[in-house]
Amino acid sequence: MSLLTTSVGSFPKPGYLTKARAQHSRDEIPDEALRALEEQATKEWIAFQEDLGIDILVDGEQYRGDMATYFAENLEGCEVSGLVRSYGNRYYKKPVVTGELRREGPITVDWWRWAQGLTTRPLKGMLTGPYTMMDWSFNEHYASREDLALAFAKVLHQEAKDLEAAGARVIQIDEPALSTRTDELDLVVKALGAVTRGLSAKTITHTCYGDYDRVFPYFNKLPVDQIDLEMSNSGLDLLDRFRRDPLKKEIAFGVIDVHTHVVETEPQVRERIERALEFFAPDKLYVDPDCGLKTRTVEEAKEKLRVMVNATRAVREARGLR
Amino acid sequence: MVSTTVVGSYPRIGDAPEEQALRRAIAKFDEGVLTEKELRKIERSVVREVIQEQRAAGIALPTDGQVTWYDSQSHFARHLSGVEVDGLVRYFDTNTYYRQPVVGGPVRWREPSVADEWRYASSVAEGPLKAVVTGPYTLASLAKADGRPKPELVGEFADAIAKEVRALRGAGANRIQVDEPAITRNPQDVALLSQSLETIASEKGKAWLCLFTFFGDVAGILDDLTALPVDNLGLDLVQGDRTWKALAGQGSRVPLTLGVIDARNTRRDDPGRIAKAAVALKGKVPLGESYVSPSNGLEFLPRGKAREKLRLVADTAKLLEAGL
C-alpha cells in the first residue's frame, strides 16, 4: 500500500463533551455520565475517520485532557500541579513527581481495546514519551533528569507491552519535547529505546516545533520504525536537509497546518505530497496533519482531514499508486 | 547587608477562583464583552497584588511581575519600528512560547514599552521597585532577521533599549535590570553583549544598572561580564550551577544577584545548604552589597509554589547575612 493516511492523535472535543468535562470537574455530574459522553464522542470520530477512508485511525483522545497530566493522573508517585502559563491566556497543569514512579495497572489499554472494537481498521496505541514526560514534569524525587526519564521509560514500556498484548499493531510514542535541549538527544534515544525494546508492533515517534536542524542527525538513531514530523507549519523547510541525509525509516509527513483556522485547499495539499514524493518512496510515506488537531474546532478539523484524504487520493490516482 | 530581589516575571493567576480575575478578564476582552479600559483596570489590580505578595514574603526589591507582558520579546517588539510580531516559537528550553519578532527594516525605538507601566507600578509599590527590560542581544537572537548581520542588529536593538532606559529614568526608575538569557547559549558572542551594554549604560545616568543572565551558566565568560559597566550582575546559579566554581576561582568585583532558588522546579530548596555555599564566596565577592533571588522569573511555577520560593529567597538571605 502506498501513501497511507493517518492522524497524529488528538481531535477537538465536541461542545457537549467540553461542557460535561467542566461540570465533572465541579462534581456536578458523576464519572459514568462523563464516560458515556466520552464514548459517544469517540464513536463519532471513529465513524468519521472510517467514512472518510483514513487508513490508520486514532481514538481522538476524547477522554484525555493534557497529554502529560493524563499519565500523571494514572501513575503512583505522580501528582498534578497548579496552573502554569503556557502563552497568552493559556494555562495548563504539569505532572509533579513526588515519589518512585509505578503503574498501578494499564492506563490506556481499556480505552484502546474498546475503541479498536469499533473498527476493523488498525487503531494506534498512543503514549506520551519518557523524555517529554520528564521535561514537562516538576521533579521532586529523582536525582537527575536522566533518572526521571528512565523511570518514565520503565512504566511506559510496561504500558506498550500491554497494548501490544491487547492486539495493538501500531504504537505511537509522542516526543514533542525532543528538540528542547539538543545536548540531551542521546538521552532521548536511550529513554525511547527503553520503551520500544522487544516490541514487535510498528513503533512511531511524533515530534514538532523545534530546532530540527540540530536534531536531524538523530532521526536515524531514534529506536522506532517511523518518524512523524510537522512539515507544513515550517513551509517544508526540512525537505532539503533530507536530500543531504536520507531518512532510513518510514516518515509520516505533516501536510496540514494545525495552528491556523484556514483550511488548506486540495491543490495546496497535493503539492505538499508531490514534494514529499521527491524524497520518499510512496510505501514509506504516510500522510497526516502536522500535529494533533485538538486546538481547532470540530468543523475545521473535519474539513482539514477531508482535504487531506481527497488530496492523497488524487495523488494516488494520478500516479497509479495502490 | 545582603538583600532580596526577584528576576522579573511572576504567575499572574493562581488556582483559587479569586486569583483568576485576569484570566477571566482577558477571555471576556477577547469575546468583546469587556472594554480595554476595564481590562487595564483589572491588570493594574493584579500588578498591585503581585507587588504586595512579594513584599509580604520579604522581597526588598520587587518587580511588577511583568503582569502586562504577553512575553519578553513581543512586549518590546510591538513598540519598535522596523519589527513585526509573528507566530509562536518555543522560549528557550521551557514549555512556554513567545511571539517571534520579525525584523523587516532598521530597528528604531518608537514609544515606551515599559516606562508607563513602571510609573503606575511604582506609584503603588510602597517602596523601591525594579524596572526590567529584555536586553538587545537576546532580542536580536530570538528575532527572525534573515540576512541581517548580527552585530548590526544587536547594535540597533541596543540603541532602542538605551532609549527605553532613558524613558524609564524619565519616569523615575532608578533601579533597572537588563535580561540577557541568550548569552548563556552563545557565550562566544560576549563582545557583542559588551558593546550593547556600553550603549545602554551611557543612558543610565545615576540609575543602578543590573545585567541578569539565566537559563544556563556563564562560567567561561565570567571575567568579561564582571568587567562590564554595570552596578550588579545577576546569575542563574541553579541551571547555571557551573558558574559557582568560576565564582569561587575568579570572584567578582561587582556585587551580584545570586539566583540560587530554583525557579524551574517545585522541589523545596534548602536555604541552609545554599547559604553555606554562598558564604564560601566571602572575600571573593562583595556579598554584603549583593542580593539573593530566584534563578529566573517565577512564572514557570504555580502561584502557590512561587510564593513559597519567595519565602525561601528571604530565608536564604537571612542565613547568608548571619554567616558573613
XYZ file of C-alpha atoms in Angstrom:
646
model
C 0.000 0.000 0.000
C 1.174 3.495 -0.764
C 0.535 6.891 0.766
C -1.442 5.624 3.723
C -3.329 8.306 5.600
C -3.411 8.691 9.364
C -3.675 11.265 12.175
C -1.307 12.353 14.904
C -3.544 11.711 17.916
C -5.935 14.263 19.330
C -9.138 15.635 17.830
C -11.217 18.520 19.187
C -13.863 17.691 21.731
C -17.468 18.432 20.731
C -19.255 21.121 22.718
C -21.335 18.663 24.737
C -18.162 16.931 25.968
C -16.323 20.160 26.821
C -19.339 21.223 28.864
C -19.562 17.837 30.589
C -15.849 17.885 31.481
C -16.307 21.289 33.119
C -19.342 20.002 35.030
C -17.455 16.883 36.072
C -14.541 18.975 37.375
C -17.083 20.758 39.625
C -18.568 17.395 40.752
C -21.843 18.244 39.071
C -22.017 15.009 37.077
C -20.789 11.517 38.023
C -17.928 9.612 36.378
C -20.320 7.331 34.478
C -22.136 10.238 32.851
C -18.848 11.712 31.654
C -17.627 8.332 30.423
C -20.806 7.868 28.364
C -20.212 11.169 26.592
C -16.513 10.427 26.048
C -17.565 7.147 24.416
C -20.152 8.935 22.287
C -17.539 11.436 21.046
C -15.023 8.648 20.382
C -17.610 6.707 18.362
C -18.342 9.808 16.300
C -14.657 10.380 15.491
C -14.036 6.724 14.632
C -17.073 6.716 12.333
C -15.924 9.970 10.720
C -12.455 8.606 10.002
C -13.888 5.369 8.590
C -16.376 7.196 6.371
C -13.605 9.438 5.097
C -11.423 6.439 4.293
C -8.479 7.165 6.609
C -6.253 4.077 6.716
C -4.783 4.087 10.243
C -7.101 5.506 12.893
C -6.733 7.221 16.254
C -9.339 7.366 19.018
C -9.059 11.173 19.154
C -8.185 11.235 22.885
C -11.640 12.457 23.901
C -11.061 11.173 27.428
C -7.706 12.916 27.907
C -7.034 16.471 28.991
C -3.367 17.355 28.702
C -1.130 14.715 27.107
C 1.298 14.675 30.062
C -1.064 15.109 33.019
C -3.276 12.275 31.702
C -0.442 9.863 32.506
C 0.456 11.699 35.728
C -3.103 11.190 36.988
C -2.734 7.474 36.455
C 0.716 6.803 37.925
C 1.781 6.247 41.501
C 4.461 8.717 42.542
C 2.933 11.462 40.439
C 0.649 14.364 41.273
C -0.699 17.237 39.221
C 0.468 20.820 39.809
C -1.428 24.084 39.988
C -1.863 26.177 36.864
C 1.188 27.336 34.910
C 1.123 29.701 31.946
C 1.952 28.361 28.507
C 1.478 31.549 26.457
C -1.010 34.384 26.156
C -4.043 33.496 28.271
C -3.447 29.728 28.089
C -2.595 27.801 31.234
C -2.001 24.124 31.921
C -1.160 21.811 34.780
C 2.057 19.846 34.976
C 2.933 16.475 36.458
C 4.771 16.676 39.776
C 6.893 13.613 40.505
C 6.905 13.168 44.263
C 7.971 9.534 44.629
C 9.063 6.421 42.795
C 7.025 6.023 39.623
C 4.857 2.927 39.482
C 1.998 1.875 37.266
C -0.934 0.566 39.288
C -2.237 -1.113 36.142
C -2.684 -0.464 32.424
C -3.523 3.173 31.718
C -4.593 3.335 28.082
C -5.311 -0.305 27.275
C -9.012 -0.441 28.194
C -9.796 2.601 26.069
C -7.704 1.281 23.194
C -9.434 -2.130 23.299
C -12.875 -0.554 23.421
C -12.141 1.884 20.577
C -10.458 -0.776 18.414
C -13.641 -2.809 18.811
C -15.483 -0.096 16.894
C -13.477 -0.564 13.682
C -11.733 -3.191 11.607
C -9.007 -0.725 10.615
C -5.843 -0.503 12.724
C -6.062 1.924 15.638
C -2.889 3.468 17.063
C -1.948 2.955 20.706
C -0.949 6.396 21.969
C 1.667 7.124 24.632
C 3.474 10.283 25.706
C 7.195 9.585 25.534
C 9.534 9.324 28.510
C 11.714 12.303 27.616
C 8.702 14.564 27.166
C 7.101 13.311 30.388
C 10.353 14.102 32.199
C 10.875 17.501 30.592
C 7.302 18.618 31.248
C 7.233 17.458 34.882
C 8.374 19.069 38.087
C 10.832 16.643 39.656
C 10.755 16.483 43.431
C 12.050 12.936 43.772
C 14.651 11.697 41.285
C 18.275 12.807 41.462
C 18.653 13.761 37.812
C 16.759 14.364 34.592
C 18.164 11.115 33.223
C 16.980 9.105 36.221
C 13.497 10.529 35.853
C 13.344 9.950 32.067
C 14.388 6.327 32.535
C 11.842 5.844 35.328
C 9.104 7.071 32.974
C 10.534 4.796 30.262
C 10.173 1.792 32.545
C 6.442 2.309 33.168
C 5.766 3.294 29.554
C 7.479 0.094 28.379
C 5.071 -1.899 30.552
C 2.183 0.036 29.025
C 3.450 -0.550 25.473
C 3.809 -4.281 26.133
C 0.243 -4.378 27.442
C -1.038 -2.507 24.394
C 0.759 -4.984 22.167
C -0.651 -7.938 24.115
C -4.134 -6.455 23.686
C -3.567 -6.510 19.910
C -2.210 -3.053 19.036
C -0.236 -3.303 15.784
C 0.876 0.340 15.797
C 2.126 2.188 18.883
C 2.975 5.879 18.766
C 5.176 7.430 21.431
C 4.970 11.201 21.247
C 8.114 13.213 21.965
C 7.259 16.863 21.280
C 9.973 17.934 23.747
C 12.626 16.051 21.779
C 14.223 19.189 20.388
C 14.075 21.197 23.627
C 17.640 20.558 24.735
C 19.793 19.355 21.902
C 22.536 18.374 24.377
C 20.182 15.679 25.681
C 19.402 13.910 22.407
C 21.402 10.861 23.488
C 19.077 10.632 26.477
C 16.036 10.792 24.162
C 17.437 7.840 22.198
C 18.203 5.894 25.376
C 14.821 6.510 27.018
C 12.816 5.873 23.858
C 14.809 2.680 23.309
C 13.888 1.532 26.808
C 10.211 1.875 25.827
C 10.365 0.182 22.406
C 12.763 -2.608 23.441
C 11.386 -6.008 22.411
C 8.178 -4.705 20.815
C 7.013 -6.314 17.598
C 4.303 -3.725 16.896
C 5.182 -0.922 14.497
C 6.553 1.966 16.546
C 6.283 5.643 15.715
C 7.524 8.780 17.375
C 5.952 12.144 16.698
C 7.737 15.423 17.301
C 7.120 19.029 16.398
C 8.130 22.712 16.742
C 11.826 22.658 17.299
C 15.314 23.156 16.034
C 15.090 20.317 13.541
C 18.423 21.201 12.020
C 20.300 20.216 15.171
C 18.036 17.229 15.778
C 18.351 15.928 12.242
C 21.406 13.696 12.720
C 19.422 11.841 15.390
C 16.386 10.923 13.293
C 18.005 7.724 12.035
C 19.178 6.874 15.571
C 15.723 7.008 17.153
C 14.729 3.411 18.003
C 11.366 3.464 16.204
C 10.139 2.372 12.774
C 8.570 5.650 11.757
C 9.179 9.350 12.416
C 6.118 11.584 12.350
C 7.036 15.191 11.597
C 5.396 18.563 11.445
C 6.361 19.801 7.986
C 3.802 22.312 6.756
C 3.979 24.874 9.570
C 7.621 25.421 8.643
C 6.971 25.664 4.902
C 8.543 22.248 4.197
C 11.988 23.794 5.005
C 13.232 20.482 6.290
C 12.974 18.721 2.950
C 16.312 19.965 1.665
C 18.004 18.518 4.696
C 16.675 15.079 3.708
C 18.459 15.443 0.372
C 21.793 15.524 2.200
C 20.942 12.895 4.824
C 18.317 10.449 3.565
C 15.931 9.097 6.184
C 16.266 5.354 6.591
C 12.875 4.937 8.234
C 9.274 5.482 7.300
C 8.009 9.047 7.592
C 4.585 10.396 8.450
C 4.596 13.734 6.706
C 2.503 16.610 8.070
C 0.600 18.214 5.208
C -1.937 20.156 7.294
C -1.032 23.164 9.457
C -2.888 22.635 12.730
C -2.248 26.152 14.007
C -4.371 28.056 11.541
C -8.132 28.283 11.201
C -7.669 28.473 7.442
C -8.445 25.180 5.743
C -5.882 24.285 3.110
C -7.022 23.788 -0.478
C -6.753 20.414 -2.146
C -4.167 21.661 -4.707
C -2.014 23.013 -1.833
C -2.015 19.663 -0.089
C -1.445 17.780 -3.343
C 1.613 19.907 -3.974
C 2.961 19.137 -0.484
C 2.517 15.415 -1.084
C 4.171 15.686 -4.512
C 7.123 17.500 -2.905
C 7.404 14.751 -0.309
C 7.387 12.110 -3.040
C 10.560 13.674 -4.488
C 12.303 12.449 -1.329
C 10.442 9.402 -0.041
C 9.211 6.182 -1.622
C 5.392 6.007 -1.645
C 5.320 2.861 0.502
C 7.439 4.616 3.174
C 5.462 7.845 3.098
C 2.411 8.316 5.314
C 0.226 11.402 5.045
C -1.140 13.144 8.154
C -1.645 16.571 9.775
C 1.328 18.353 11.360
C 0.182 17.598 14.895
C -2.905 16.806 16.957
C -5.953 18.745 15.785
C -7.438 19.394 19.220
C -6.863 23.148 19.080
C -9.128 23.504 16.027
C -12.927 23.478 16.046
C -14.638 20.194 15.213
C -15.716 21.553 11.835
C -12.247 22.895 10.979
C -10.632 19.600 11.927
C -13.099 17.614 9.829
C -12.618 19.885 6.819
C -8.843 19.713 7.110
C -8.928 15.909 7.273
C -11.321 15.771 4.320
C -8.976 17.886 2.194
C -6.017 15.731 3.281
C -7.740 12.493 2.257
C -9.049 13.858 -1.045
C -5.644 15.264 -1.988
C -3.931 11.972 -1.139
C -6.474 10.046 -3.193
C -5.907 12.385 -6.138
C -2.121 11.906 -5.965
C -2.536 8.130 -5.752
C -4.780 8.116 -8.807
C -2.572 10.470 -10.790
C 0.455 8.282 -10.151
C -1.341 4.947 -10.439
C -0.452 4.030 -6.860
C -2.419 1.449 -4.888
C 23.678 43.945 54.055
C 22.514 41.032 51.902
C 19.215 41.966 50.279
C 16.467 40.183 48.343
C 15.014 40.606 44.889
C 13.326 38.661 42.082
C 14.288 38.286 38.441
C 11.087 39.660 36.936
C 8.070 37.591 35.983
C 5.543 36.260 38.490
C 2.489 33.999 37.997
C -0.380 36.296 37.088
C -3.069 33.838 38.138
C -3.359 31.283 40.926
C -5.542 28.237 41.453
C -8.096 29.907 43.694
C -11.021 31.448 41.755
C -10.315 34.891 43.256
C -6.770 34.706 41.852
C -8.059 34.191 38.304
C -9.540 37.619 37.696
C -7.061 38.476 34.943
C -7.589 35.218 33.071
C -11.350 35.754 33.099
C -10.959 39.400 32.096
C -8.730 38.613 29.104
C -11.200 35.929 27.954
C -14.055 38.441 28.211
C -11.997 41.097 26.421
C -11.298 38.613 23.608
C -15.044 37.908 23.381
C -15.703 41.639 23.125
C -17.704 41.868 26.353
C -15.058 43.800 28.299
C -13.558 47.106 27.184
C -9.816 47.731 27.064
C -10.198 50.262 29.878
C -11.900 47.652 32.075
C -9.193 45.110 31.252
C -6.409 47.571 32.138
C -8.100 48.272 35.468
C -8.049 44.575 36.365
C -4.469 44.252 35.108
C -3.459 47.057 37.438
C -5.179 45.460 40.403
C -3.164 42.278 39.724
C 0.058 44.323 39.473
C -0.709 45.781 42.902
C -1.493 42.343 44.322
C 1.702 40.821 42.909
C 3.891 43.577 44.361
C 2.196 43.209 47.760
C 2.719 39.453 47.633
C 6.444 39.897 47.023
C 6.789 42.434 49.824
C 4.828 40.264 52.251
C 7.217 37.375 51.553
C 10.231 39.538 52.375
C 11.409 40.731 48.946
C 13.082 44.120 49.353
C 13.337 44.927 45.652
C 10.302 43.509 43.794
C 9.161 43.996 40.206
C 5.691 44.448 38.724
C 5.745 40.704 37.905
C 5.553 41.528 34.182
C 1.832 41.010 34.534
C 1.061 43.045 31.411
C 3.643 41.355 29.181
C 2.443 38.902 26.541
C 6.023 37.664 26.527
C 9.523 39.026 26.972
C 10.179 39.543 23.254
C 6.995 40.805 21.621
C 6.288 43.156 24.535
C 9.205 45.255 23.290
C 8.935 44.480 19.580
C 5.390 45.878 19.453
C 6.705 49.325 20.360
C 9.638 49.403 17.941
C 9.753 50.472 14.300
C 11.093 48.005 11.762
C 9.784 44.973 13.632
C 6.591 42.959 13.202
C 5.317 40.325 15.587
C 4.719 36.871 14.128
C 3.836 33.320 15.233
C 4.604 31.338 18.367
C 8.076 29.928 18.978
C 9.292 27.921 21.974
C 11.075 30.106 24.562
C 14.467 28.524 25.211
C 14.077 25.100 26.840
C 10.833 25.978 28.595
C 7.417 24.675 27.680
C 6.266 28.242 27.056
C 6.100 30.240 23.852
C 6.755 33.771 22.632
C 5.526 35.600 19.582
C 8.557 35.953 17.378
C 9.648 39.445 16.313
C 10.437 39.612 12.595
C 12.798 42.364 11.539
C 11.773 43.969 8.257
C 13.719 47.251 8.358
C 16.002 49.304 10.563
C 15.063 48.759 14.223
C 14.182 52.018 15.945
C 12.627 52.964 19.311
C 9.177 54.429 18.646
C 7.434 54.711 22.016
C 7.890 53.413 25.574
C 7.412 49.679 26.090
C 7.563 49.517 29.871
C 8.160 53.046 31.165
C 4.463 53.898 31.550
C 3.738 50.571 33.229
C 6.640 51.123 35.603
C 5.307 54.566 36.505
C 1.982 53.089 37.612
C 3.529 50.094 39.393
C 5.916 52.362 41.251
C 3.029 54.529 42.423
C 1.517 51.545 44.270
C 4.770 49.833 45.251
C 5.235 51.475 48.667
C 8.998 51.153 48.299
C 11.686 50.627 45.669
C 10.650 48.814 42.506
C 12.971 47.364 39.884
C 12.301 48.007 36.193
C 13.200 45.187 33.793
C 13.940 45.300 30.067
C 14.862 42.487 27.710
C 18.394 43.007 26.502
C 19.382 43.785 22.923
C 21.452 40.645 22.468
C 18.517 38.405 23.411
C 16.029 40.448 21.374
C 18.287 40.126 18.318
C 18.977 36.432 18.924
C 15.326 35.401 19.226
C 14.070 37.566 16.357
C 13.815 36.416 12.782
C 16.029 38.654 10.697
C 17.062 36.847 7.549
C 20.196 38.262 6.020
C 20.884 40.886 8.704
C 24.407 40.673 10.191
C 24.039 40.019 13.919
C 26.414 42.801 15.095
C 24.383 45.359 13.159
C 21.117 44.007 14.529
C 22.326 43.890 18.139
C 23.555 47.480 17.702
C 20.136 48.672 16.524
C 18.325 46.884 19.353
C 20.883 48.342 21.798
C 20.106 51.883 20.630
C 16.388 51.166 21.049
C 16.733 49.666 24.536
C 19.020 52.533 25.567
C 16.169 54.900 24.662
C 13.792 52.774 26.737
C 16.201 53.085 29.654
C 16.176 56.832 29.146
C 12.347 56.767 29.191
C 12.419 54.694 32.381
C 14.706 57.225 34.015
C 12.310 59.947 32.904
C 9.535 58.010 34.654
C 11.632 57.971 37.810
C 13.130 54.467 37.684
C 16.466 54.327 39.466
C 16.918 50.533 39.503
C 16.958 48.969 36.077
C 17.719 45.385 35.070
C 18.658 44.179 31.591
C 17.831 40.486 30.939
C 20.190 38.595 28.644
C 19.386 34.872 28.824
C 20.556 34.260 25.245
C 24.202 34.838 26.138
C 24.193 31.571 28.148
C 23.609 29.768 24.834
C 26.209 31.675 22.805
C 28.955 32.815 25.186
C 31.274 33.340 22.208
C 29.207 36.464 21.451
C 30.188 38.169 24.700
C 31.907 41.019 22.813
C 28.595 41.867 21.148
C 26.892 41.833 24.520
C 29.583 44.083 25.989
C 29.193 46.702 23.257
C 25.432 46.739 23.656
C 25.719 47.128 27.443
C 28.019 50.106 26.960
C 25.371 51.719 24.753
C 22.726 51.132 27.415
C 24.988 52.228 30.284
C 25.554 55.545 28.504
C 21.856 56.322 29.143
C 21.603 55.038 32.693
C 22.637 58.286 34.372
C 22.667 57.726 38.114
C 20.389 54.701 37.944
C 21.582 51.379 39.343
C 22.028 49.004 36.398
C 21.962 45.217 36.634
C 22.674 42.673 33.902
C 20.919 39.335 34.530
C 21.781 36.146 32.663
C 19.715 32.989 33.165
C 18.783 29.552 31.749
C 22.413 28.464 31.857
C 25.912 29.169 33.107
C 28.373 31.902 32.226
C 31.441 30.183 33.686
C 33.526 30.739 30.555
C 32.778 34.471 30.280
C 32.511 35.491 33.920
C 35.556 37.764 33.700
C 34.060 39.567 30.706
C 30.752 40.072 32.480
C 32.217 41.365 35.728
C 34.191 43.958 33.723
C 31.016 45.452 32.205
C 29.834 48.947 33.189
C 27.056 47.611 35.446
C 26.381 48.003 39.154
C 25.211 44.454 39.689
C 25.472 41.149 37.847
C 22.628 38.629 38.169
C 23.498 34.969 37.782
C 21.406 31.814 37.476
C 23.254 29.510 39.858
C 20.777 26.621 39.504
C 20.551 25.797 35.789
C 23.908 27.531 35.530
C 25.466 25.809 38.526
C 28.847 25.626 36.751
C 29.178 29.335 37.464
C 29.645 28.583 41.209
C 33.073 27.132 40.533
C 34.077 30.049 38.325
C 32.966 32.468 41.057
C 34.996 30.615 43.660
C 38.057 30.859 41.414
C 37.761 34.295 39.856
C 35.419 36.160 42.168
C 33.604 39.293 41.101
C 34.402 42.971 41.587
C 30.739 43.911 41.163
C 28.041 42.943 43.645
C 25.906 40.037 42.460
C 22.320 38.909 42.408
C 22.707 35.283 43.390
C 19.955 33.362 41.577
C 20.051 30.402 43.936
C 16.412 29.414 44.468
C 15.241 27.065 41.695
C 12.536 28.848 39.728
C 12.025 25.964 37.309
C 11.165 23.202 39.781
C 8.703 22.856 42.642
C 11.160 20.907 44.811
C 11.784 22.765 48.083
C 15.266 24.318 48.140
C 17.434 24.068 51.244
C 18.280 27.620 52.402
C 20.879 26.348 54.890
C 22.844 24.454 52.261
C 22.614 27.311 49.761
C 23.641 29.975 52.280
C 26.635 27.865 53.269
C 27.752 27.625 49.635
C 27.342 31.381 49.220
C 29.242 32.190 52.412
C 32.179 30.298 50.895
C 32.455 33.132 48.353
C 33.323 35.589 51.144
C 36.364 37.620 50.218
C 35.870 36.849 46.525
C 32.542 38.616 46.026
C 31.116 41.755 47.698
C 28.402 39.676 49.338
C 27.350 42.415 51.753
C 26.136 44.508 48.798
C 24.641 41.568 46.919
C 21.112 40.191 46.542
C 19.579 36.723 46.771
C 16.925 35.861 44.171
C 15.255 33.002 42.310
C 17.243 31.611 39.372
C 14.921 33.189 36.780
C 11.402 34.588 36.540
C 8.857 32.755 38.694
C 6.102 32.429 36.087
C 7.181 28.855 35.303
C 5.773 27.757 38.665
C 2.230 27.596 40.003
C 1.449 30.689 42.089
C 1.427 28.844 45.423
C 4.885 27.460 44.741
C 6.129 30.871 43.589
C 5.047 32.313 46.954
C 6.953 29.542 48.716
C 10.057 30.288 46.638
C 9.884 33.978 47.616
C 9.964 32.983 51.274
C 12.937 30.722 50.576
C 14.757 33.669 48.979
C 14.179 35.693 52.155
C 15.246 32.791 54.423
C 18.418 32.226 52.406
C 19.350 35.931 52.533
C 18.953 35.959 56.328
C 21.150 32.891 56.726
C 23.745 34.318 54.356
C 23.796 37.614 56.232
C 24.211 35.760 59.513
C 27.112 33.796 58.052
C 29.096 36.855 56.974
